[in-house]
Each structure stands twice: as C-alpha cells, then as structure tokens.
C-alpha cells in the first residue's frame, strides 16, 4: 500500500466533541432526532428537519456506498475525497482509503474504518468492502 | 414583483491580470474611477456602496473613505464569487426603496501577485466544515465531486467538458486583455495534467489580479446619461447546502435562482440571446446551463459539445470575453466580469468577432462557494432599453 494522506486533526467544540471522542474510540456515530425520528449528518444540537433540540448521537452501521468521488492527484500525497451514502440514509463527506484509487466507482460498497489524524486522534474514513 | 426600474449605467473591467506595483486599495480606486468615467458620473454622485467581505477594512468602512464617498446605503452581502450578481439585484431593490440612486459595486484583488490561494482561512467554528476539513476538501476537488456525479447520472464526458474550455479560448483569442489567448483543442484539455478527477488543469479557471466595478442607477439618473441603456428586468438568488445529509449534487442553486429571475422578467430561457455563466471550472458552467433551463437537464454535455458555446457558430454565445477559464477571475471571484461582458453585449460593444447581432436580452449567472457542498447562486436578466 502506497503512503496515505494523514487526515487533519479536527479542532472540536462543546457541540461536536462527543462525535469525535466516539470516533477516537472507533465508534462511528450519526445524528438522530427523537422528535421526528430522522437521522441527520453532520450531528448537531438542533434537528435540521424539525428544529427540535431533542437530538442525540446514535451508533451507525458503518455501511454505505460511494455517492461521488474525486481523487486529488495534485497533492503531496494523493487522496480520494468522497461522499458516502450511509445505510441509515444521510450522505457524508469522507476519504476512501486502503484502495486502488483508479478502481473506485460511484455505487461501490464501502465500510467505515478509522485512521489516525495528525495528532493520533482517530477519525472515521471508509474503505471498499 | 414588477419589473425593476434600475439600470446598469457604468461597467469597467480592470485591464490588468497581474497588478505589480499597485496596492489593493489602488485597484479598488481604479475600477471605481473606470466605471464612473464609463457612465459619465463622478464619485460625488455615488450614494450607495456595495462590496464583498474580503474588501479591506471591515467591508465598506475603509473603502468608502478611501474613495471619498458620501453614501447613505451600504451592503456587503457575500456569497463568494456570485456576490456581485446579488449586489446588482440588491442595488435595484435599494433604489426602488428610495435608499440610494447611484450604487457603486466594486471588486478587486491581487491573488496572483500576493500568492494568496483560493482556499479560505481554516475556521473550525464553521459548523459543517468541522466534519469535512479532516478529509482535505479544496475548491477543486469539491467541484470534482460534482463532475464525477454528473458523469455518473447523465453520461457526461470529459470531452464534452473540454468543449467549454475550447469555446472560452476561441473567445479569449479576440480579447487583448485575456490571460490565456491561445486557442486550445479538446485534446489539449484532456492531455493537461489531472488535478482532481475528472477535472484537468485546463478544466480550471485562471488565477488573476484585477477587478471590476458597476454602477446601478435609478431611471431618473439613467435618462440623463449618454451611454446605451441596460435595464435589469429580473433577478434571483438562492443558496444550496448539504441539507442535513440529504445531499443532492444533481443540480445547483441556479435552478431556484433562475426560476425566480425568469419569473420576474416574464421571459423564458429560449429568449436569451447571450449568457455569461460562471466558469470557475468547466463543470460549474455545465450545471448552470442546465439548471437555468438554457438546455434540457442532463443534456448539457451535448449542448456544449462541438463548439456549442462559440459565438456566431454555436447554439448559444456564452462568455464571449473568454470567461474565467481564459480571460479573468479577479481575486478568485468571477461574478462581476460576468455582468460586465453581458453589458458589453447589450450595448453592442463586445469585440466584433464575438458580438451577438441584435443582442437585446442577456443573462448573467454566478456560482459562489463550493458547488459540491455549500454555494450561493445569483442570476440577473438584463435588456437593452433603447
Ligand atoms: Zn427532527
């Protein structure tokens, strides 16, 4: 496997810290609203659909498929930026890792994995199943 | 909403593309002066001022003083490169409300000389970006996401995207100020280095210094001026984002903005004789041309192919100045040059090789921010009024 880009370590705040702390423990969470029962991404204090403050983090399956992908070739270490449609519904921005960039395709099944960022904190990324 | 009574009375594009030996404020001064001279007005006539949030000195504060203006209305609405389309619309609204009668809109920048890149400073307080920045989203690869999805959904090809650059290069070959004046072929685009799939280097716009300015005036003022009259008859604005994860890259905010603008102007896309369409990347233009209804959704590739956008020979003359792809993208913000070329076309003052005959209705469309994640669209429809 060629060298892989190291994700930037997120600077967190009170609202999003729980998501990143869970990720560091290799748990992949998404936002969920108890009022309208809809999942959302990114997780936040107010539901973007019904504006309730009854939101919480729920562990997601970590399964999904590629919605869109662009391999950044002109970078010190090329990397695949992607949107992944999660099995739960929401689409999120991520990287596809541990793969042959030239073989990536929209619709391809992927699963969550965790990659150490610059300071070692793990962040969720995806790899082909 | 009734048709606006506002007119674009002055338009000026700075001729420079590399502003060595000039300060940023000086560029603002030169574009303001250029637009005022074009209109036949003086800085004493200006009572409304519009700029983006990158203007030095907390939006309008320092520049109003630098330019020696005495204004009673200011606005620094910012949607990225499309901001100036919104400024024209907001100026017309301010004029209709009696808040001003001569609105000056300015843009200037020197990213080429200063080496400042198109990426905004990292701000972890932006709530959505915190969930993206770890993954390396840049301007080019987020537009790459749109292009990859468009190809998947509609079968659009790299060859078709390349035709957008080819058309821009044909137009730029007639523009002595254009940054890239050499005519390129589809093969040249496809053989240029891949930057972020599927966008090649020649799918990307230029980085240039310079700027531009516009004067939007009331009907009373316009009546006194000598220049051909260009009237704003419709405008629309919209933002599109990730919608809580219900991301849909199949269309842009131009769909909504265009609908509003055409409704206000009471015309249809088929009536448009000339279009300036934001071209930060080839895919940016392609998606807008579909979303505005200038061609069928998903058929943009076929519409732009085989010289479809070349003035005089194609299906619709688009970006006859060479656009952001070949002419100018001052301060990484291309919206103002879109309006300026539309004004030239309506006045009959475009280069004779690219002038659309009897051009009486034109559209300018801007796309600011990141089309793949969050963006702002502004559309104006202009008519020749005499
Ligand atoms: Zn809800």
Short mmCIF file of C-alpha atoms and ligand atoms in Angstrom, two decimals:
data_model
loop_
_atom_site.label_atom_id
_atom_site.label_comp_id
_atom_site.label_asym_id
_atom_site.label_seq_id
_atom_site.Cartn_x
_atom_site.Cartn_y
_atom_site.Cartn_z
CA UNK A 1 0.00 0.00 0.00
CA UNK A 2 1.36 3.39 -1.02
CA UNK A 3 1.69 6.16 1.52
CA UNK A 4 -1.67 7.56 2.59
CA UNK A 5 -2.64 11.15 3.39
CA UNK A 6 -2.91 11.76 7.14
CA UNK A 7 -6.25 13.42 7.99
CA UNK A 8 -6.20 16.83 9.62
CA UNK A 9 -6.99 16.60 13.35
CA UNK A 10 -10.34 18.29 13.97
CA UNK A 11 -10.50 21.19 16.39
CA UNK A 12 -13.60 20.35 18.38
CA UNK A 13 -16.10 22.35 20.40
CA UNK A 14 -18.76 21.61 23.02
CA UNK A 15 -21.36 20.79 20.39
CA UNK A 16 -19.39 18.26 18.34
CA UNK A 17 -16.84 16.87 20.82
CA UNK A 18 -18.81 13.71 21.65
CA UNK A 19 -18.82 12.67 17.98
CA UNK A 20 -15.05 12.98 17.70
CA UNK A 21 -14.37 11.35 21.07
CA UNK A 22 -16.50 8.38 19.99
CA UNK A 23 -14.60 8.21 16.71
CA UNK A 24 -11.32 8.13 18.59
CA UNK A 25 -12.69 5.03 20.32
CA UNK A 26 -13.58 3.61 16.88
CA UNK A 27 -17.30 4.16 17.20
CA UNK A 28 -18.99 5.80 14.25
CA UNK A 29 -21.96 7.95 15.22
CA UNK A 30 -24.56 9.95 13.33
CA UNK A 31 -27.13 12.48 14.47
CA UNK A 32 -30.63 11.33 15.28
CA UNK A 33 -33.72 13.33 16.21
CA UNK A 34 -36.04 11.81 18.81
CA UNK A 35 -38.82 14.24 17.84
CA UNK A 36 -39.11 13.43 14.11
CA UNK A 37 -37.18 10.14 14.18
CA UNK A 38 -34.97 11.23 11.25
CA UNK A 39 -31.23 10.64 11.09
CA UNK A 40 -29.01 13.55 10.02
CA UNK A 41 -25.41 14.33 9.28
CA UNK A 42 -23.48 16.23 10.49
CA UNK A 43 -24.71 15.77 14.09
CA UNK A 44 -25.88 18.97 15.77
CA UNK A 45 -27.84 20.39 18.69
CA UNK A 46 -30.91 21.33 16.63
CA UNK A 47 -32.55 18.95 14.17
CA UNK A 48 -32.19 20.46 10.67
CA UNK A 49 -35.55 18.97 9.65
CA UNK A 50 -37.94 19.76 12.55
CA UNK A 51 -35.79 22.17 14.61
CA UNK A 52 -36.27 20.14 17.78
CA UNK A 53 -33.46 20.17 20.31
CA UNK A 54 -34.12 16.50 21.09
CA UNK A 55 -31.12 15.32 19.12
CA UNK A 56 -28.64 12.64 20.10
CA UNK A 57 -25.77 10.61 18.70
CA UNK A 58 -26.56 7.07 17.63
CA UNK A 59 -24.10 4.46 16.54
CA UNK A 60 -24.36 3.83 12.81
CA UNK A 61 -23.80 0.56 10.97
CA UNK A 62 -20.74 1.95 9.22
CA UNK A 63 -22.00 0.54 5.92
CA UNK A 64 -22.58 2.61 2.84
CA UNK A 65 -21.80 3.19 -0.80
CA UNK A 66 -19.92 5.86 -2.74
CA UNK A 67 -22.17 8.73 -3.90
CA UNK A 68 -19.40 10.79 -5.54
CA UNK A 69 -15.61 10.59 -5.56
CA UNK A 70 -12.72 12.73 -6.75
CA UNK A 71 -9.09 11.67 -6.40
CA UNK A 72 -6.96 14.71 -5.63
CA UNK A 73 -3.90 13.95 -7.77
CA UNK A 74 -2.12 17.27 -7.35
CA UNK A 75 -1.26 16.89 -3.69
CA UNK A 76 1.92 15.79 -1.88
CA UNK A 77 0.11 12.50 -1.21
CA UNK A 78 -2.90 11.89 -3.50
CA UNK A 79 -6.15 11.10 -1.70
CA UNK A 80 -9.75 10.25 -2.53
CA UNK A 81 -12.34 12.78 -1.36
CA UNK A 82 -15.81 11.27 -1.45
CA UNK A 83 -19.40 11.50 -0.42
CA UNK A 84 -20.66 8.23 1.03
CA UNK A 85 -24.36 7.41 1.35
CA UNK A 86 -24.73 5.68 4.70
CA UNK A 87 -27.05 2.69 5.12
CA UNK A 88 -29.08 4.88 7.51
CA UNK A 89 -29.67 7.45 4.74
CA UNK A 90 -27.52 10.53 5.28
CA UNK A 91 -24.64 11.31 2.92
CA UNK A 92 -21.34 12.44 4.41
CA UNK A 93 -18.00 13.75 3.20
CA UNK A 94 -15.08 11.43 3.89
CA UNK A 95 -12.00 9.80 2.41
CA UNK A 96 -11.86 6.39 0.78
CA UNK A 97 -8.70 4.65 1.96
CA UNK A 98 -6.88 1.31 1.65
CA UNK A 99 -7.80 1.06 -2.02
CA UNK A 100 -6.66 1.38 -5.61
CA UNK A 101 -7.78 4.92 -6.49
CA UNK A 102 -8.19 4.01 -10.15
CA UNK A 103 -10.68 1.27 -9.27
CA UNK A 104 -13.04 3.48 -7.22
CA UNK A 105 -16.54 3.88 -8.63
CA UNK A 106 -19.80 5.50 -7.68
CA UNK A 107 -22.14 2.91 -6.19
CA UNK A 108 -19.30 0.84 -4.79
CA UNK A 109 -19.95 -0.64 -1.31
CA UNK A 110 -17.73 0.74 1.45
CA UNK A 111 -17.44 0.34 5.22
CA UNK A 112 -16.18 2.58 7.96
CA UNK A 113 -12.67 2.25 9.32
CA UNK A 114 -10.63 4.60 11.47
CA UNK A 115 -7.46 6.41 10.56
CA UNK A 116 -5.07 8.26 12.87
CA UNK A 117 -5.07 12.01 12.18
CA UNK A 118 -2.07 14.32 12.61
CA UNK A 119 -2.03 14.14 16.41
CA UNK A 120 -3.01 10.48 16.53
CA UNK A 121 -6.72 11.04 17.21
CA UNK A 122 -8.71 8.63 15.05
CA UNK A 123 -11.24 9.88 12.52
CA UNK A 124 -13.80 7.84 10.57
CA UNK A 125 -12.95 7.09 6.94
CA UNK A 126 -14.22 4.41 4.56
CA UNK A 127 -12.71 1.53 2.62
CA UNK A 128 -14.09 -0.75 -0.09
CA UNK A 129 -15.82 -3.86 1.31
CA UNK B 1 -42.93 41.90 -8.23
CA UNK B 2 -42.99 44.38 -11.09
CA UNK B 3 -40.03 44.84 -13.40
CA UNK B 4 -37.27 46.89 -11.85
CA UNK B 5 -36.54 50.42 -12.96
CA UNK B 6 -32.85 50.14 -12.27
CA UNK B 7 -30.21 50.43 -14.96
CA UNK B 8 -26.58 49.41 -15.23
CA UNK B 9 -25.11 52.71 -16.31
CA UNK B 10 -21.41 52.01 -15.88
CA UNK B 11 -19.25 48.92 -16.24
CA UNK B 12 -15.50 48.60 -16.08
CA UNK B 13 -13.14 45.63 -16.08
CA UNK B 14 -9.61 46.39 -14.96
CA UNK B 15 -7.24 45.57 -17.84
CA UNK B 16 -4.56 44.17 -15.56
CA UNK B 17 -4.21 40.48 -14.81
CA UNK B 18 -1.02 40.94 -12.77
CA UNK B 19 -1.04 44.03 -10.56
CA UNK B 20 2.60 44.50 -9.68
CA UNK B 21 3.43 47.86 -8.13
CA UNK B 22 -0.15 48.59 -7.09
CA UNK B 23 -1.83 48.36 -3.71
CA UNK B 24 -5.11 46.57 -3.25
CA UNK B 25 -6.91 49.83 -2.41
CA UNK B 26 -5.47 51.40 -5.55
CA UNK B 27 -7.08 48.67 -7.64
CA UNK B 28 -10.42 49.42 -5.99
CA UNK B 29 -9.92 53.09 -6.82
CA UNK B 30 -9.06 52.37 -10.44
CA UNK B 31 -12.10 50.18 -11.06
CA UNK B 32 -14.41 52.71 -9.38
CA UNK B 33 -12.95 55.51 -11.49
CA UNK B 34 -13.26 53.40 -14.62
CA UNK B 35 -16.95 52.66 -14.06
CA UNK B 36 -17.74 56.29 -13.19
CA UNK B 37 -15.99 57.53 -16.35
CA UNK B 38 -17.81 54.91 -18.39
CA UNK B 39 -21.16 56.12 -17.06
CA UNK B 40 -20.35 59.82 -17.17
CA UNK B 41 -20.77 60.24 -13.42
CA UNK B 42 -18.44 61.40 -10.64
CA UNK B 43 -17.71 59.98 -7.20
CA UNK B 44 -19.81 62.81 -5.74
CA UNK B 45 -22.86 61.23 -7.41
CA UNK B 46 -22.45 57.89 -5.61
CA UNK B 47 -24.82 57.39 -2.68
CA UNK B 48 -24.83 53.59 -2.40
CA UNK B 49 -21.82 51.30 -1.97
CA UNK B 50 -21.55 47.52 -2.44
CA UNK B 51 -18.55 45.25 -1.87
CA UNK B 52 -17.78 41.73 -0.63
CA UNK B 53 -16.48 40.77 2.81
CA UNK B 54 -12.89 40.43 1.55
CA UNK B 55 -12.73 44.17 0.82
CA UNK B 56 -10.06 45.59 3.13
CA UNK B 57 -11.33 47.35 6.25
CA UNK B 58 -14.50 45.67 7.52
CA UNK B 59 -16.41 45.68 4.27
CA UNK B 60 -17.39 49.17 3.21
CA UNK B 61 -15.85 51.19 6.05
CA UNK B 62 -12.32 51.83 4.81
CA UNK B 63 -13.14 51.85 1.11
CA UNK B 64 -15.94 54.39 1.37
CA UNK B 65 -13.38 56.71 2.96
CA UNK B 66 -10.58 55.80 0.53
CA UNK B 67 -12.85 56.55 -2.42
CA UNK B 68 -14.06 59.81 -0.89
CA UNK B 69 -17.70 58.76 -1.00
CA UNK B 70 -20.62 60.14 0.92
CA UNK B 71 -23.14 57.28 0.93
CA UNK B 72 -26.48 56.65 2.58
CA UNK B 73 -26.70 52.92 1.79
CA UNK B 74 -24.07 50.16 2.12
CA UNK B 75 -24.27 46.40 1.56
CA UNK B 76 -21.56 43.76 1.76
CA UNK B 77 -23.60 40.68 1.03
CA UNK B 78 -21.17 37.84 0.31
CA UNK B 79 -21.94 34.55 -1.40
CA UNK B 80 -18.43 34.12 -2.77
CA UNK B 81 -17.83 34.72 -6.47
CA UNK B 82 -21.53 35.22 -7.19
CA UNK B 83 -21.85 38.13 -4.73
CA UNK B 84 -21.83 40.84 -7.42
CA UNK B 85 -24.90 39.37 -9.12
CA UNK B 86 -26.69 39.72 -5.80
CA UNK B 87 -25.27 43.23 -5.42
CA UNK B 88 -26.88 44.30 -8.70
CA UNK B 89 -30.22 42.93 -7.54
CA UNK B 90 -29.89 44.42 -4.06
CA UNK B 91 -28.88 47.79 -5.54
CA UNK B 92 -32.03 47.78 -7.66
CA UNK B 93 -34.09 46.96 -4.56
CA UNK B 94 -32.41 49.76 -2.60
CA UNK B 95 -33.07 52.20 -5.45
CA UNK B 96 -36.73 51.11 -5.59
CA UNK B 97 -36.97 51.69 -1.84
CA UNK B 98 -35.52 55.17 -2.18
CA UNK B 99 -32.38 54.28 -0.23
CA UNK B 100 -29.96 55.38 -2.97
CA UNK B 101 -29.94 56.37 -6.62
CA UNK B 102 -26.35 55.69 -7.77
CA UNK B 103 -24.96 52.42 -6.41
CA UNK B 104 -21.29 51.60 -6.91
CA UNK B 105 -20.37 47.88 -6.86
CA UNK B 106 -16.67 47.06 -6.65
CA UNK B 107 -14.37 44.04 -6.66
CA UNK B 108 -10.58 43.99 -6.66
CA UNK B 109 -7.85 41.61 -5.64
CA UNK B 110 -4.29 40.55 -6.27
CA UNK B 111 -4.07 36.81 -5.51
CA UNK B 112 -1.64 36.25 -8.38
CA UNK B 113 0.91 38.78 -7.16
CA UNK B 114 0.47 38.03 -3.48
CA UNK B 115 0.45 34.25 -3.91
CA UNK B 116 -2.72 34.01 -1.82
CA UNK B 117 -4.62 30.88 -2.88
CA UNK B 118 -8.31 30.33 -3.40
CA UNK B 119 -8.84 28.43 -0.15
CA UNK B 120 -10.38 30.47 2.64
CA UNK B 121 -8.62 30.54 6.01
CA UNK B 122 -9.47 27.46 8.09
CA UNK B 123 -12.21 28.28 10.61
CA UNK B 124 -13.27 25.44 12.89
CA UNK B 125 -16.28 27.44 14.04
CA UNK B 126 -17.99 26.83 10.71
CA UNK B 127 -20.28 24.04 11.90
CA UNK B 128 -20.38 21.92 8.74
CA UNK B 129 -16.73 22.35 7.85
CA UNK B 130 -15.56 20.72 11.09
CA UNK B 131 -16.93 17.48 9.68
CA UNK B 132 -15.15 18.00 6.35
CA UNK B 133 -11.76 19.61 6.99
CA UNK B 134 -10.12 16.38 8.23
CA UNK B 135 -10.66 14.93 4.74
CA UNK B 136 -8.94 17.61 2.64
CA UNK B 137 -11.81 19.30 0.78
CA UNK B 138 -10.49 22.03 -1.54
CA UNK B 139 -12.19 24.16 -4.13
CA UNK B 140 -11.09 21.93 -6.99
CA UNK B 141 -11.92 18.51 -5.51
CA UNK B 142 -15.38 19.53 -4.30
CA UNK B 143 -16.19 20.64 -7.87
CA UNK B 144 -14.61 17.34 -8.90
CA UNK B 145 -17.27 15.57 -6.81
CA UNK B 146 -19.98 17.38 -8.79
CA UNK B 147 -18.36 16.43 -12.08
CA UNK B 148 -17.99 12.78 -11.08
CA UNK B 149 -21.66 12.62 -10.08
CA UNK B 150 -22.82 14.42 -13.25
CA UNK B 151 -20.92 11.91 -15.37
CA UNK B 152 -22.48 9.04 -13.43
CA UNK B 153 -26.05 10.36 -13.60
CA UNK B 154 -26.12 11.79 -17.11
CA UNK B 155 -23.25 10.18 -19.02
CA UNK B 156 -21.43 13.49 -19.39
CA UNK B 157 -17.88 13.01 -20.70
CA UNK B 158 -14.53 14.74 -20.23
CA UNK B 159 -14.58 15.54 -23.95
CA UNK B 160 -17.85 17.44 -23.53
CA UNK B 161 -16.50 19.38 -20.55
CA UNK B 162 -13.39 20.18 -22.57
CA UNK B 163 -15.53 21.89 -25.22
CA UNK B 164 -16.41 24.55 -22.64
CA UNK B 165 -12.73 25.45 -22.37
CA UNK B 166 -12.30 25.31 -26.14
CA UNK B 167 -15.14 27.84 -26.63
CA UNK B 168 -13.67 30.13 -23.97
CA UNK B 169 -10.29 30.02 -25.69
CA UNK B 170 -11.83 30.96 -29.06
CA UNK B 171 -13.45 33.98 -27.44
CA UNK B 172 -10.32 34.93 -25.48
CA UNK B 173 -8.26 34.93 -28.68
CA UNK B 174 -10.09 38.18 -29.57
CA UNK B 175 -9.60 39.78 -26.13
CA UNK B 176 -6.25 41.61 -25.87
CA UNK B 177 -6.51 41.67 -22.06
CA UNK B 178 -7.29 37.97 -21.67
CA UNK B 179 -4.81 35.99 -19.60
CA UNK B 180 -4.85 32.96 -21.93
CA UNK B 181 -5.31 33.94 -25.58
CA UNK B 182 -4.16 30.75 -27.29
CA UNK B 183 -6.88 28.64 -28.87
CA UNK B 184 -6.88 25.15 -27.37
CA UNK B 185 -8.40 21.88 -28.56
CA UNK B 186 -10.31 19.15 -26.77
CA UNK B 187 -7.12 17.06 -26.89
CA UNK B 188 -5.15 19.86 -25.21
CA UNK B 189 -7.62 19.82 -22.32
CA UNK B 190 -7.64 16.03 -21.98
CA UNK B 191 -3.85 15.85 -22.14
CA UNK B 192 -3.36 18.53 -19.48
CA UNK B 193 -2.47 17.13 -16.04
CA UNK B 194 -5.28 15.65 -13.96
CA UNK B 195 -5.77 17.86 -10.92
CA UNK B 196 -8.68 16.14 -9.19
CA UNK B 197 -10.70 13.58 -11.13
CA UNK B 198 -12.28 14.20 -13.53
CA UNK B 199 -11.03 17.81 -13.71
CA UNK B 200 -7.84 18.51 -15.65
CA UNK B 201 -5.75 21.62 -15.31
CA UNK B 202 -7.48 23.16 -18.34
CA UNK B 203 -10.89 22.50 -16.77
CA UNK B 204 -9.90 25.10 -14.14
CA UNK B 205 -10.13 28.88 -14.38
CA UNK B 206 -7.19 31.26 -14.24
CA UNK B 207 -5.91 32.97 -11.11
CA UNK B 208 -5.69 36.68 -11.88
CA UNK B 209 -5.26 40.05 -10.25
CA UNK B 210 -7.54 42.93 -11.12
CA UNK B 211 -11.19 43.57 -10.59
CA UNK B 212 -14.20 45.40 -11.89
CA UNK B 213 -16.91 47.85 -11.00
CA UNK B 214 -20.54 48.53 -11.90
CA UNK B 215 -22.89 51.44 -11.42
CA UNK B 216 -26.55 50.68 -10.90
CA UNK B 217 -28.69 53.81 -11.16
CA UNK B 218 -32.31 54.92 -10.97
CA UNK B 219 -34.36 55.61 -14.08
CA UNK B 220 -34.16 59.37 -13.42
CA UNK B 221 -30.35 59.25 -13.44
CA UNK B 222 -30.20 56.84 -16.40
CA UNK B 223 -32.30 59.21 -18.51
CA UNK B 224 -29.64 61.93 -18.16
CA UNK B 225 -26.74 59.72 -19.26
CA UNK B 226 -25.37 59.28 -22.76
CA UNK B 227 -24.46 55.59 -22.75
CA UNK B 228 -26.74 52.85 -24.20
CA UNK B 229 -29.24 51.83 -21.56
CA UNK B 230 -29.15 48.41 -19.93
CA UNK B 231 -32.08 47.66 -17.67
CA UNK B 232 -32.36 44.98 -15.00
CA UNK B 233 -35.63 43.13 -15.61
CA UNK B 234 -35.25 40.09 -13.38
CA UNK B 235 -33.06 38.70 -10.64
CA UNK B 236 -32.94 35.66 -8.40
CA UNK B 237 -30.77 34.33 -5.63
CA UNK B 238 -30.59 31.02 -3.83
CA UNK B 239 -28.28 29.03 -1.60
CA UNK B 240 -27.91 25.27 -1.56
CA UNK B 241 -26.21 23.16 1.04
CA UNK B 242 -26.00 19.67 2.42
CA UNK B 243 -29.47 19.64 3.93
CA UNK B 244 -28.72 17.55 6.99
CA UNK B 245 -27.07 14.87 4.87
CA UNK B 246 -29.72 14.72 2.13
CA UNK B 247 -27.05 15.71 -0.34
CA UNK B 248 -28.09 16.00 -3.97
CA UNK B 249 -25.39 17.00 -6.45
CA UNK B 250 -27.65 16.54 -9.47
CA UNK B 251 -28.48 20.24 -9.60
CA UNK B 252 -27.26 23.56 -8.20
CA UNK B 253 -28.91 26.57 -6.57
CA UNK B 254 -29.10 28.10 -10.06
CA UNK B 255 -32.27 26.03 -10.56
CA UNK B 256 -34.10 28.09 -7.95
CA UNK B 257 -32.39 31.42 -8.66
CA UNK B 258 -33.05 31.06 -12.38
CA UNK B 259 -36.72 30.26 -11.87
CA UNK B 260 -37.17 33.39 -9.76
CA UNK B 261 -35.30 35.59 -12.24
CA UNK B 262 -37.15 34.33 -15.31
CA UNK B 263 -40.47 34.67 -13.50
CA UNK B 264 -39.72 38.26 -12.60
CA UNK B 265 -38.54 39.10 -16.12
CA UNK B 266 -41.55 37.31 -17.66
CA UNK B 267 -39.41 35.72 -20.33
CA UNK B 268 -38.25 32.16 -20.99
CA UNK B 269 -34.72 30.78 -21.30
CA UNK B 270 -35.26 30.44 -25.06
CA UNK B 271 -35.50 34.26 -25.32
CA UNK B 272 -31.91 34.77 -24.10
CA UNK B 273 -29.55 35.95 -26.86
CA UNK B 274 -26.35 35.93 -24.82
CA UNK B 275 -25.37 34.35 -21.49
CA UNK B 276 -22.49 34.99 -19.12
CA UNK B 277 -22.20 31.89 -16.96
CA UNK B 278 -19.77 31.49 -14.09
CA UNK B 279 -16.98 29.16 -15.10
CA UNK B 280 -14.69 28.59 -12.14
CA UNK B 281 -14.47 25.09 -13.63
CA UNK B 282 -15.99 23.62 -16.77
CA UNK B 283 -18.49 21.65 -14.65
CA UNK B 284 -19.65 24.87 -12.95
CA UNK B 285 -20.83 26.23 -16.29
CA UNK B 286 -22.29 22.93 -17.43
CA UNK B 287 -24.52 22.54 -14.39
CA UNK B 288 -25.77 26.12 -14.52
CA UNK B 289 -26.61 25.97 -18.21
CA UNK B 290 -28.87 23.01 -17.44
CA UNK B 291 -30.26 24.35 -14.16
CA UNK B 292 -31.16 27.69 -15.75
CA UNK B 293 -33.13 25.85 -18.43
CA UNK B 294 -30.89 27.04 -21.27
CA UNK B 295 -30.83 23.37 -22.26
CA UNK B 296 -32.54 20.24 -21.01
CA UNK B 297 -31.39 18.83 -17.65
CA UNK B 298 -28.70 16.22 -18.21
CA UNK B 299 -28.18 17.26 -21.85
CA UNK B 300 -25.64 19.98 -21.12
CA UNK B 301 -22.81 17.83 -22.42
CA UNK B 302 -24.35 17.57 -25.88
CA UNK B 303 -25.30 21.27 -25.79
CA UNK B 304 -21.75 22.50 -25.18
CA UNK B 305 -20.05 19.94 -27.45
CA UNK B 306 -18.78 20.70 -30.94
CA UNK B 307 -18.45 24.42 -30.33
CA UNK B 308 -21.95 24.81 -28.91
CA UNK B 309 -20.99 27.89 -26.88
CA UNK B 310 -18.91 29.69 -29.55
CA UNK B 311 -20.40 33.00 -30.64
CA UNK B 312 -21.62 33.03 -34.23
CA UNK B 313 -21.40 29.29 -34.76
CA UNK B 314 -22.78 27.57 -31.68
CA UNK B 315 -26.14 27.06 -30.02
CA UNK B 316 -25.76 29.98 -27.58
CA UNK B 317 -22.96 32.52 -27.25
CA UNK B 318 -21.56 32.17 -23.72
CA UNK B 319 -18.73 34.10 -22.04
CA UNK B 320 -17.58 35.99 -25.12
CA UNK B 321 -14.79 37.68 -23.14
CA UNK B 322 -13.11 34.31 -22.61
CA UNK B 323 -14.70 33.83 -19.18
CA UNK B 324 -12.90 32.80 -16.03
CA UNK B 325 -11.40 29.88 -17.91
CA UNK B 326 -9.29 32.09 -20.20
CA UNK B 327 -9.84 35.78 -19.58
CA UNK B 328 -10.09 36.82 -15.95
CA UNK B 329 -11.11 35.56 -12.50
CA UNK B 330 -10.07 38.51 -10.34
CA UNK B 331 -9.48 37.66 -6.69
CA UNK B 332 -10.83 34.16 -7.36
CA UNK B 333 -14.26 35.75 -7.76
CA UNK B 334 -15.68 35.81 -11.25
CA UNK B 335 -19.17 37.24 -10.82
CA UNK B 336 -18.52 40.85 -11.75
CA UNK B 337 -16.83 40.09 -15.06
CA UNK B 338 -19.92 38.05 -15.98
CA UNK B 339 -22.11 41.14 -15.68
CA UNK B 340 -19.60 43.38 -17.42
CA UNK B 341 -19.48 41.21 -20.56
CA UNK B 342 -23.29 40.98 -20.60
CA UNK B 343 -23.41 44.80 -20.52
CA UNK B 344 -20.92 44.97 -23.40
CA UNK B 345 -23.07 42.60 -25.44
CA UNK B 346 -26.26 44.57 -24.79
CA UNK B 347 -24.53 47.84 -25.68
CA UNK B 348 -23.17 46.26 -28.86
CA UNK B 349 -19.65 46.90 -27.56
CA UNK B 350 -18.29 43.37 -27.38
CA UNK B 351 -15.44 42.55 -29.77
CA UNK B 352 -16.84 42.46 -33.30
CA UNK B 353 -15.71 38.85 -33.72
CA UNK B 354 -17.91 37.74 -30.81
CA UNK B 355 -20.70 40.35 -30.73
CA UNK B 356 -24.15 38.74 -30.89
CA UNK B 357 -26.22 40.56 -33.54
CA UNK B 358 -29.21 42.47 -32.13
CA UNK B 359 -28.42 41.37 -28.62
CA UNK B 360 -31.38 42.75 -26.66
CA UNK B 361 -31.74 40.17 -23.86
CA UNK B 362 -28.90 38.73 -21.83
CA UNK B 363 -28.46 36.69 -18.69
CA UNK B 364 -25.60 36.61 -16.20
CA UNK B 365 -25.30 33.79 -13.68
CA UNK B 366 -22.88 33.43 -10.80
CA UNK B 367 -21.96 30.46 -8.64
CA UNK B 368 -20.09 31.21 -5.43
CA UNK B 369 -18.57 29.00 -2.76
CA UNK B 370 -18.31 25.26 -3.30
CA UNK B 371 -20.88 23.80 -5.68
CA UNK B 372 -20.24 20.38 -4.12
CA UNK B 373 -21.02 21.39 -0.53
CA UNK B 374 -22.47 24.87 0.01
CA UNK B 375 -22.92 27.55 -2.57
CA UNK B 376 -24.75 30.72 -3.49
CA UNK B 377 -26.27 31.40 -6.87
CA UNK B 378 -27.17 34.80 -8.29
CA UNK B 379 -28.89 35.38 -11.63
CA UNK B 380 -29.68 38.67 -13.37
CA UNK B 381 -31.59 39.19 -16.60
CA UNK B 382 -30.80 42.38 -18.48
CA UNK B 383 -32.36 44.04 -21.51
CA UNK B 384 -31.28 46.77 -23.87
CA UNK B 385 -33.67 49.59 -23.11
CA UNK B 386 -33.24 51.94 -26.06
ZN1 LIG C 1 -36.27 16.34 13.93
#
